[in-house]
Amino acid sequence: MYDGTLQSNLDAPPALQRAKGVIRLDAVTRAGKSRLGNLYQSGCGKVRFPRIYDHSMMEAVIINTAGGLTGGDRFDVTAGVGPDAALRLSGQACERLYRRRDGQACMETRLSAADNADLHWLPQETILFDGSALSRRLFVDLAVGARFIGLEATVFGRAAMGETSISARFRESWRLRIDGKLVYADEAGLDGDLTATLSRATATLGATCTVGCAYVGPDPEAFRDLLRAEVPPQDGLDWGCSLRRGVLVCRAVAEASGPLRLWIADIYRILSGGLSLPRPWYC
Amino acid sequence: MTDGNALLRLMTWMSPGFPVGAYTYSHGIEWVVESGDIKDGDDLTAWIGDLLESGSGRSDAVLCALAMQVDADLVELAELGLALSPTEERLLETEAQGQAFIRAVKSGWPDLVPDLPNGTVLPYPVAVGSVAAASGIPARQALAAYLHAFAANIISAGVRLVPLGQSDGVRALATLELAIDKLALWACGATMDDLWSFSPLSDIASMKHETQYTRLFRS
């Protein structure tokens, strides 16, 4: 006798409240130093600006106070660097993608840098848990004469939690423009049984960590050769780099985040002329 | 365009003898053979099967299919296709073959070459798709022919590099028939949202090929 009412309730479970984080900021030059221009933060998006003594770039640390993302959540970051200014962005922690009921989580980052600006985009790994769905998009617009180092690292599954077989949906998109012209793009995707797809020889041979990195700046050929000569080989990690249309692209796959992080630290040190990764990477 | 004409043109354009220089590219497998990850016909077949399922074969098929759509913006598609090339040598492979294909088609079928702004370079799958569409060739047939040539060319490189007997190469192509047909059929309905792949170790192989000591191939 309750069929009518119960049925409709069961058919449409109430919509869950979703997290949304928005961050917009820019770095400008004042009195010869990089300073914060505008800042906007809303929802679960927060930024902190730790004092830095070992280099002159402005440092910003992004925090997702929701502590992770699941289906329907959004996290949008927009950051610009003005002429001659220098900005380094990182995240307080690895972004965690939790099992979803429906929909997908969206992370969208839009970065721009003016002439003679430095922009480093250095988020920690994104970790996809079993049952998660993520669309991650990175748009980079550089003026001629801007310098850029950016990376996106991904860990599929939580090996430490015994999560050896995972099913998830992953889409990653990069668009890198110099002077408005699209010079580099990436469209990666995985869907369904990730364990099976990753085990392919052309994929990762079962390794669960991947990272892509791009460098735009002076002497890309010299940096390419330097990376090839100086990044030490590691067990459980395979990597390569290539210079194509002015963008030095580096890519690695690793069996665990330990070797992945060492590799990221190595290539970042070389490409940045001796910098260490931002402090949150070591907390 | 009759079915007979479509077949003849595809056989010509996708033949290993059509002057695009396909035989000079290994798509990175020269390194994979050197490193020992492709040792026999089965490894080679599995590698190409992976590329068709979730690697460059898949994304080439989508680019080719998108180029055949009536409202295709070839300039934008070309820009994206080239930007998606993950390495210097894979960019060369798609750029040089695309240019050579258009040049060769121009000498035989000048009416089929798309009218594009000066300096526009079409990546190979976009070049093939645009010409096939101008010719009125059905998408499924054009895609099947393109993907067959894609697979056959890597097999031919593998046969020379491993080295394998001719019969191993034939067996590989026979095994891949189903995957080629399935991908061609699926790609007919593909949209921009389907343009993705996942083959980091194939990309890394192409990166490592750049510094391989002895090389027969340009990619």
Coordinates of C-alpha atoms in Angstrom, one line a residue:
Chain A
M1 CA 0.0 0.0 0.0
Y2 CA 3.0 2.3 0.3
D3 CA 4.3 1.4 -3.1
G4 CA 3.4 4.7 -4.7
T5 CA 5.3 6.9 -2.3
L6 CA 8.1 4.6 -1.5
Q7 CA 8.8 3.9 -5.1
S8 CA 9.3 7.5 -6.0
N9 CA 11.7 8.0 -3.0
L10 CA 13.8 5.0 -4.0
D11 CA 14.0 6.0 -7.6
A12 CA 15.4 9.4 -6.9
P13 CA 17.7 9.4 -3.8
P14 CA 18.2 12.9 -2.6
A15 CA 21.0 14.9 -4.3
L16 CA 24.1 15.0 -2.1
Q17 CA 25.6 18.3 -1.2
R18 CA 28.7 18.7 -3.3
A19 CA 32.0 20.5 -2.6
K20 CA 33.1 23.4 -4.7
G21 CA 36.4 25.1 -4.4
V22 CA 37.5 28.2 -6.4
I23 CA 40.8 30.0 -6.2
R24 CA 41.9 32.9 -8.3
L25 CA 45.1 34.8 -7.7
D26 CA 47.7 36.6 -9.5
A27 CA 51.3 37.6 -8.9
V28 CA 52.6 41.1 -9.9
T29 CA 55.9 42.9 -9.5
R30 CA 56.1 45.7 -7.0
A31 CA 59.4 47.4 -6.0
G32 CA 61.2 44.7 -7.9
K33 CA 59.7 41.8 -6.0
S34 CA 56.9 39.4 -6.7
R35 CA 53.8 40.2 -4.7
L36 CA 50.2 39.0 -4.5
G37 CA 47.9 41.1 -6.7
N38 CA 44.3 39.9 -6.5
L39 CA 43.1 36.9 -4.5
Y40 CA 39.7 35.3 -4.4
Q41 CA 38.9 32.1 -2.6
S42 CA 35.6 30.4 -2.1
G43 CA 34.1 27.1 -0.8
C44 CA 36.7 24.5 0.0
G45 CA 39.4 26.4 -1.9
K46 CA 42.0 28.2 0.3
V47 CA 45.5 29.5 -0.4
R48 CA 48.4 30.1 2.0
F49 CA 51.5 32.1 1.3
P50 CA 54.4 30.7 3.4
R51 CA 57.4 32.9 3.9
I52 CA 60.3 31.7 1.8
Y53 CA 64.0 32.4 2.4
D54 CA 65.8 30.2 -0.1
H55 CA 64.5 31.7 -3.4
S56 CA 62.8 34.9 -4.7
M57 CA 59.6 33.4 -6.3
M58 CA 56.3 34.1 -4.6
E59 CA 55.1 30.9 -3.1
A60 CA 51.4 29.8 -2.9
V61 CA 50.1 26.6 -1.4
I62 CA 46.7 25.5 -2.4
I63 CA 44.5 23.7 0.1
N64 CA 41.3 21.7 -0.5
T65 CA 39.6 22.0 2.9
A66 CA 37.1 19.3 1.8
G67 CA 40.0 16.8 2.1
G68 CA 39.4 15.1 -1.2
L69 CA 36.9 15.0 -4.1
T70 CA 34.2 12.7 -5.3
G71 CA 31.5 12.6 -8.0
G72 CA 30.0 16.0 -8.6
D73 CA 32.7 18.0 -6.8
R74 CA 34.7 20.8 -8.5
F75 CA 38.0 22.4 -7.8
D76 CA 39.0 25.3 -10.0
V77 CA 42.3 27.2 -9.8
T78 CA 43.1 30.3 -12.0
A79 CA 46.5 31.9 -11.6
G80 CA 48.3 34.6 -13.5
V81 CA 51.8 35.9 -13.4
G82 CA 52.4 39.5 -14.5
P83 CA 55.5 40.8 -16.4
D84 CA 58.8 40.0 -14.5
A85 CA 56.9 38.3 -11.6
A86 CA 57.6 34.8 -10.4
L87 CA 55.1 32.4 -8.9
R88 CA 55.3 28.9 -7.6
L89 CA 52.1 26.9 -6.9
S90 CA 51.9 23.7 -5.0
G91 CA 49.3 21.8 -3.0
Q92 CA 49.2 21.2 0.7
A93 CA 48.6 17.5 0.2
C94 CA 48.0 14.8 -2.4
E95 CA 44.5 15.3 -3.9
R96 CA 42.4 12.2 -3.1
L97 CA 39.6 11.0 -5.3
Y98 CA 37.1 9.0 -3.4
R99 CA 34.6 6.4 -4.6
R100 CA 31.6 8.2 -6.1
R101 CA 27.9 7.5 -6.1
D102 CA 27.4 9.2 -9.5
G103 CA 29.0 11.9 -11.7
Q104 CA 32.6 12.8 -11.8
A105 CA 35.0 15.1 -9.9
C106 CA 36.3 18.0 -12.0
M107 CA 39.6 19.7 -11.4
E108 CA 40.3 22.6 -13.7
T109 CA 43.4 24.8 -13.7
R110 CA 44.0 27.8 -15.8
L111 CA 47.4 29.4 -15.7
S112 CA 48.9 32.3 -17.6
A113 CA 52.2 34.0 -17.6
A114 CA 53.3 37.3 -19.2
D115 CA 56.7 38.2 -20.7
N116 CA 59.7 37.5 -18.6
A117 CA 57.5 35.9 -15.9
D118 CA 58.2 32.6 -14.2
L119 CA 55.4 30.1 -13.4
H120 CA 55.9 26.8 -11.7
W121 CA 52.9 24.5 -11.3
L122 CA 53.9 21.7 -8.9
P123 CA 50.8 20.0 -7.3
Q124 CA 51.5 16.7 -5.5
E125 CA 50.1 13.5 -6.8
T126 CA 46.4 12.9 -7.4
I127 CA 45.4 9.6 -6.0
L128 CA 42.5 7.7 -7.5
F129 CA 40.7 5.3 -5.2
D130 CA 38.7 2.4 -6.4
G131 CA 35.3 3.6 -7.7
S132 CA 36.4 7.2 -8.4
A133 CA 35.9 9.3 -11.4
L134 CA 38.0 12.4 -12.3
S135 CA 38.3 14.8 -15.1
R136 CA 41.4 16.9 -14.7
R137 CA 42.1 19.8 -17.1
L138 CA 45.1 22.1 -17.3
F139 CA 45.2 25.1 -19.6
V140 CA 48.4 27.1 -19.8
D141 CA 48.7 30.3 -21.8
L142 CA 52.2 31.8 -22.0
A143 CA 53.4 35.0 -23.6
V144 CA 56.5 34.8 -25.7
G145 CA 59.4 35.2 -23.2
A146 CA 57.5 33.5 -20.3
R147 CA 59.1 30.6 -18.5
F148 CA 57.1 27.6 -17.3
I149 CA 57.6 24.4 -15.5
G150 CA 54.5 22.3 -14.9
L151 CA 53.6 18.8 -13.9
E152 CA 50.7 16.5 -13.2
A153 CA 51.3 13.2 -11.3
T154 CA 48.7 10.5 -10.8
V155 CA 48.6 7.4 -8.6
F156 CA 46.1 4.7 -9.5
G157 CA 44.8 2.9 -6.4
R158 CA 46.1 2.8 -2.9
A159 CA 48.7 0.0 -2.8
A160 CA 49.3 0.6 0.9
M161 CA 45.6 -0.2 1.5
G162 CA 45.8 -3.4 -0.4
E163 CA 43.9 -1.9 -3.3
T164 CA 45.5 -3.9 -6.0
S165 CA 42.6 -4.1 -8.4
I166 CA 40.8 -0.9 -9.1
S167 CA 38.1 0.3 -11.4
A168 CA 37.8 4.0 -12.0
R169 CA 37.3 6.6 -14.7
F170 CA 40.1 9.0 -15.5
R171 CA 40.4 11.8 -18.1
E172 CA 43.3 14.2 -18.3
S173 CA 43.6 17.1 -20.7
W174 CA 46.4 19.6 -21.3
R175 CA 46.4 22.6 -23.6
L176 CA 49.6 24.6 -23.7
R177 CA 49.6 27.8 -25.8
I178 CA 52.4 30.2 -26.5
D179 CA 51.4 33.5 -27.9
G180 CA 47.9 32.1 -28.4
K181 CA 49.1 29.2 -30.6
L182 CA 48.5 25.7 -29.4
V183 CA 51.9 24.0 -29.2
Y184 CA 51.3 21.0 -26.9
A185 CA 48.2 19.0 -25.9
D186 CA 47.6 15.8 -24.1
E187 CA 44.4 13.8 -23.9
A188 CA 44.7 10.8 -21.6
G189 CA 42.0 8.5 -20.5
L190 CA 41.3 5.3 -18.6
D191 CA 38.0 3.7 -18.0
G192 CA 36.7 0.6 -16.2
D193 CA 39.1 -2.1 -15.0
L194 CA 42.3 0.0 -14.6
T195 CA 44.4 -2.9 -13.5
A196 CA 43.9 -4.7 -16.8
T197 CA 44.5 -1.6 -18.9
L198 CA 47.6 -0.5 -17.0
S199 CA 49.1 -4.0 -17.3
R200 CA 49.5 -3.5 -21.1
A201 CA 53.0 -3.2 -22.5
T202 CA 52.2 0.2 -24.1
A203 CA 50.6 1.5 -20.9
T204 CA 52.7 1.0 -17.8
L205 CA 53.3 -2.8 -17.5
G206 CA 51.2 -2.6 -14.3
A207 CA 53.0 0.3 -12.7
T208 CA 50.5 2.5 -10.9
C209 CA 52.1 5.9 -11.0
T210 CA 52.5 8.3 -13.9
V211 CA 53.7 11.8 -14.3
G212 CA 53.8 14.3 -17.2
C213 CA 55.9 17.4 -17.1
A214 CA 56.5 20.3 -19.5
Y215 CA 59.2 22.9 -19.6
V216 CA 59.1 26.1 -21.7
G217 CA 62.0 28.5 -21.4
P218 CA 65.5 29.3 -22.6
D219 CA 67.9 26.6 -23.8
P220 CA 65.4 23.7 -24.0
E221 CA 67.8 21.6 -26.1
A222 CA 70.5 22.0 -23.5
F223 CA 68.1 21.1 -20.7
R224 CA 66.9 18.0 -22.6
D225 CA 70.5 16.8 -22.9
L226 CA 71.2 17.7 -19.3
L227 CA 68.2 15.7 -18.1
R228 CA 69.3 12.7 -20.2
A229 CA 72.8 12.9 -18.8
E230 CA 72.1 13.7 -15.2
V231 CA 68.8 12.1 -14.0
P232 CA 69.9 9.0 -12.3
P233 CA 68.3 5.7 -13.3
Q234 CA 66.0 4.1 -10.7
D235 CA 64.6 0.6 -10.3
G236 CA 60.9 0.5 -10.8
L237 CA 60.8 3.7 -12.9
D238 CA 61.0 4.3 -16.6
W239 CA 61.1 7.8 -18.1
G240 CA 62.0 9.8 -21.2
C241 CA 62.0 13.3 -22.5
S242 CA 61.6 14.9 -25.9
L243 CA 61.7 18.5 -27.2
R244 CA 59.0 19.2 -29.6
R245 CA 57.9 22.6 -30.9
G246 CA 59.7 24.5 -28.2
V247 CA 58.2 22.4 -25.4
L248 CA 60.4 20.0 -23.5
V249 CA 58.1 17.1 -22.5
C250 CA 59.1 14.6 -19.8
R251 CA 57.2 11.6 -18.9
A252 CA 57.7 8.8 -16.3
V253 CA 55.9 5.7 -15.1
A254 CA 56.8 4.3 -11.7
E255 CA 55.8 1.3 -9.6
A256 CA 55.4 3.4 -6.4
S257 CA 55.3 7.0 -5.4
G258 CA 58.7 6.8 -3.8
P259 CA 60.7 6.6 -7.0
L260 CA 58.1 8.9 -8.7
R261 CA 58.8 11.7 -6.2
L262 CA 62.6 11.2 -6.4
W263 CA 62.3 11.6 -10.2
I264 CA 60.1 14.7 -9.9
A265 CA 62.6 16.2 -7.5
D266 CA 65.5 15.4 -9.8
I267 CA 64.0 16.8 -13.0
Y268 CA 62.7 19.9 -11.1
R269 CA 66.1 20.7 -9.6
I270 CA 67.7 20.5 -13.1
L271 CA 65.0 22.5 -15.0
S272 CA 64.7 25.2 -12.3
G273 CA 68.4 25.7 -12.0
G274 CA 68.8 24.1 -8.6
L275 CA 65.5 24.6 -6.7
S276 CA 64.0 22.0 -4.3
L277 CA 60.3 21.1 -4.5
P278 CA 58.1 23.3 -2.3
R279 CA 58.0 22.3 1.4
P280 CA 54.6 20.6 1.4
W281 CA 56.1 17.9 -0.8
Y282 CA 58.3 16.9 2.2
C283 CA 55.7 17.3 5.1
Chain B
M1 CA 31.6 7.3 -56.1
T2 CA 31.0 3.6 -56.6
D3 CA 32.2 1.0 -54.1
G4 CA 34.6 -0.2 -56.8
N5 CA 36.1 3.3 -57.1
A6 CA 36.4 3.7 -53.3
L7 CA 38.2 0.4 -53.0
L8 CA 40.6 1.3 -55.8
R9 CA 41.5 4.7 -54.3
L10 CA 41.9 3.3 -50.8
M11 CA 44.2 0.5 -52.1
T12 CA 46.3 3.1 -53.9
W13 CA 46.5 5.7 -51.1
M14 CA 47.1 3.2 -48.3
S15 CA 49.5 1.0 -50.2
P16 CA 53.0 0.8 -48.9
G17 CA 54.1 2.0 -52.3
F18 CA 52.2 5.3 -52.1
P19 CA 55.0 7.9 -51.7
V20 CA 54.6 9.0 -48.0
G21 CA 57.7 7.2 -46.9
A22 CA 55.9 5.1 -44.3
Y23 CA 58.6 2.5 -44.4
T24 CA 61.0 4.9 -42.7
Y25 CA 59.0 5.1 -39.5
S26 CA 58.8 2.4 -36.7
H27 CA 56.5 4.4 -34.4
G28 CA 59.1 3.9 -31.6
I29 CA 59.2 0.1 -31.8
E30 CA 62.8 0.1 -32.9
W31 CA 63.6 1.0 -29.3
V32 CA 61.2 -1.6 -27.9
V33 CA 62.9 -4.3 -29.9
E34 CA 66.3 -3.1 -28.8
S35 CA 65.2 -3.0 -25.1
G36 CA 63.9 -6.6 -25.4
D37 CA 60.2 -5.9 -24.8
I38 CA 59.3 -7.1 -28.3
K39 CA 61.1 -10.4 -28.9
D40 CA 58.7 -12.3 -31.2
G41 CA 55.5 -12.1 -33.3
D42 CA 53.3 -12.4 -30.3
D43 CA 54.9 -9.5 -28.5
L44 CA 54.6 -7.4 -31.7
T45 CA 50.9 -8.3 -32.2
A46 CA 50.1 -7.5 -28.6
W47 CA 51.9 -4.1 -28.8
I48 CA 50.0 -3.1 -31.9
G49 CA 46.7 -4.5 -30.5
D50 CA 47.3 -2.2 -27.4
L51 CA 47.9 0.8 -29.7
L52 CA 44.6 0.1 -31.5
E53 CA 42.7 -0.4 -28.3
S54 CA 44.0 2.5 -26.2
G55 CA 47.0 4.2 -27.9
S56 CA 47.9 6.1 -31.0
G57 CA 45.9 3.8 -33.2
R58 CA 42.8 4.8 -31.3
S59 CA 43.5 8.6 -31.4
D60 CA 44.5 8.4 -35.1
A61 CA 41.2 6.7 -35.8
V62 CA 39.3 9.5 -34.0
L63 CA 41.2 12.3 -35.8
C64 CA 40.7 10.6 -39.1
A65 CA 36.9 10.2 -38.4
L66 CA 36.5 13.8 -37.2
A67 CA 38.3 15.0 -40.4
M68 CA 35.6 13.1 -42.5
Q69 CA 32.6 14.9 -40.8
V70 CA 30.8 17.3 -43.1
D71 CA 31.3 20.3 -40.7
A72 CA 35.0 19.4 -39.9
D73 CA 37.2 22.4 -39.1
L74 CA 40.4 21.0 -40.6
V75 CA 42.6 23.9 -39.5
E76 CA 41.6 23.5 -35.8
L77 CA 41.8 19.7 -36.1
A78 CA 45.2 19.9 -37.6
E79 CA 46.5 22.2 -34.9
L80 CA 45.2 19.8 -32.2
G81 CA 46.4 16.7 -34.0
L82 CA 50.0 18.1 -34.2
A83 CA 49.9 19.4 -30.6
L84 CA 48.9 15.9 -29.4
S85 CA 52.0 14.3 -30.9
P86 CA 53.9 13.3 -27.7
T87 CA 57.4 13.4 -29.0
E88 CA 59.7 15.0 -31.6
E89 CA 59.8 11.9 -33.8
R90 CA 56.1 11.1 -33.6
L91 CA 55.4 14.7 -34.6
L92 CA 57.8 14.3 -37.6
E93 CA 56.1 11.0 -38.4
T94 CA 52.6 12.4 -38.6
E95 CA 53.6 15.8 -40.1
A96 CA 55.9 14.5 -42.8
Q97 CA 53.5 11.7 -43.9
G98 CA 50.6 14.1 -43.9
Q99 CA 52.5 16.6 -46.1
A100 CA 53.7 13.8 -48.4
F101 CA 50.2 12.4 -48.7
I102 CA 48.6 15.7 -49.7
R103 CA 51.5 16.2 -52.2
A104 CA 51.0 12.8 -53.8
V105 CA 47.2 13.1 -53.9
K106 CA 47.6 16.5 -55.6
S107 CA 49.5 14.9 -58.5
G108 CA 46.8 12.3 -59.1
W109 CA 43.5 13.8 -57.9
P110 CA 44.0 17.6 -57.6
D111 CA 40.3 18.1 -57.0
L112 CA 40.3 16.1 -53.8
V113 CA 42.9 18.2 -52.0
P114 CA 41.3 20.5 -49.3
D115 CA 41.6 24.2 -49.9
L116 CA 43.4 25.4 -46.8
P117 CA 45.2 28.6 -45.7
N118 CA 48.9 28.7 -46.8
G119 CA 51.2 26.9 -44.4
T120 CA 48.5 24.6 -42.9
V121 CA 50.1 21.2 -42.3
L122 CA 47.6 18.3 -41.8
P123 CA 48.7 15.5 -39.6
Y124 CA 48.6 12.1 -41.4
P125 CA 45.2 10.8 -40.2
V126 CA 43.6 14.2 -40.8
A127 CA 45.1 14.4 -44.3
V128 CA 43.7 10.9 -45.2
G129 CA 40.3 11.7 -43.6
S130 CA 39.9 15.0 -45.5
V131 CA 40.8 13.5 -48.9
A132 CA 38.7 10.4 -48.4
A133 CA 35.7 12.6 -47.4
A134 CA 36.2 14.8 -50.5
S135 CA 36.2 11.6 -52.5
G136 CA 32.9 10.5 -51.0
I137 CA 34.4 7.3 -49.6
P138 CA 32.4 5.9 -46.6
A139 CA 34.0 6.6 -43.3
R140 CA 34.1 2.9 -42.2
Q141 CA 36.0 1.8 -45.3
A142 CA 38.5 4.7 -45.1
L143 CA 39.1 4.1 -41.4
A144 CA 39.6 0.4 -42.0
A145 CA 42.1 1.1 -44.7
Y146 CA 44.0 3.7 -42.6
L147 CA 44.2 1.5 -39.6
H148 CA 45.2 -1.5 -41.7
A149 CA 48.1 0.5 -43.1
F150 CA 49.0 1.7 -39.6
A151 CA 49.2 -1.8 -38.3
A152 CA 50.8 -3.3 -41.4
N153 CA 53.5 -0.6 -41.4
I154 CA 54.5 -1.3 -37.8
I155 CA 54.4 -5.0 -38.5
S156 CA 56.7 -4.5 -41.4
A157 CA 59.1 -2.5 -39.2
G158 CA 58.9 -5.3 -36.6
V159 CA 59.6 -8.0 -39.2
R160 CA 62.8 -6.2 -40.2
L161 CA 63.9 -5.4 -36.7
V162 CA 63.3 -8.4 -34.5
P163 CA 63.8 -10.1 -37.1
L164 CA 60.7 -12.2 -37.9
G165 CA 59.8 -14.5 -40.8
Q166 CA 57.3 -13.2 -43.4
S167 CA 54.8 -15.8 -42.0
D168 CA 55.0 -14.2 -38.5
G169 CA 54.2 -10.9 -40.1
V170 CA 51.2 -12.3 -42.0
R171 CA 50.0 -14.0 -38.8
A172 CA 50.2 -10.7 -36.9
L173 CA 48.1 -8.9 -39.5
A174 CA 45.5 -11.8 -39.6
T175 CA 45.2 -11.7 -35.8
L176 CA 44.7 -7.9 -35.8
E177 CA 42.0 -8.0 -38.4
L178 CA 39.2 -8.1 -35.8
A179 CA 40.6 -5.2 -33.7
I180 CA 41.1 -3.1 -36.9
D181 CA 37.5 -3.7 -38.0
K182 CA 36.1 -3.1 -34.5
L183 CA 38.0 0.2 -34.1
A184 CA 37.0 1.4 -37.6
L185 CA 33.3 0.8 -36.9
W186 CA 33.5 2.4 -33.5
A187 CA 35.4 5.5 -34.7
C188 CA 32.7 6.2 -37.3
G189 CA 30.5 7.6 -34.5
A190 CA 33.4 9.2 -32.5
T191 CA 33.2 12.7 -31.2
M192 CA 35.8 15.1 -29.9
D193 CA 35.2 13.6 -26.4
D194 CA 36.5 10.3 -27.6
L195 CA 39.9 11.8 -28.6
W196 CA 42.0 10.3 -25.8
S197 CA 44.5 7.5 -25.4
F198 CA 46.7 6.0 -22.7
S199 CA 50.1 4.7 -23.8
P200 CA 52.9 6.3 -21.7
L201 CA 55.4 3.5 -22.3
S202 CA 54.9 3.8 -26.1
D203 CA 55.5 7.5 -25.8
I204 CA 58.6 6.9 -23.6
A205 CA 59.9 4.3 -26.2
S206 CA 59.7 7.0 -28.9
M207 CA 61.6 9.4 -26.6
K208 CA 64.3 6.9 -26.0
H209 CA 64.5 6.1 -29.7
E210 CA 65.9 9.7 -30.2
T211 CA 69.1 8.7 -28.5
Q212 CA 69.3 5.0 -29.7
Y213 CA 72.9 4.3 -30.9
T214 CA 72.1 2.5 -34.1
R215 CA 68.9 3.4 -35.9
L216 CA 67.4 2.3 -39.2
F217 CA 64.2 4.3 -38.7
R218 CA 63.3 8.0 -38.4
S219 CA 60.9 7.2 -35.5

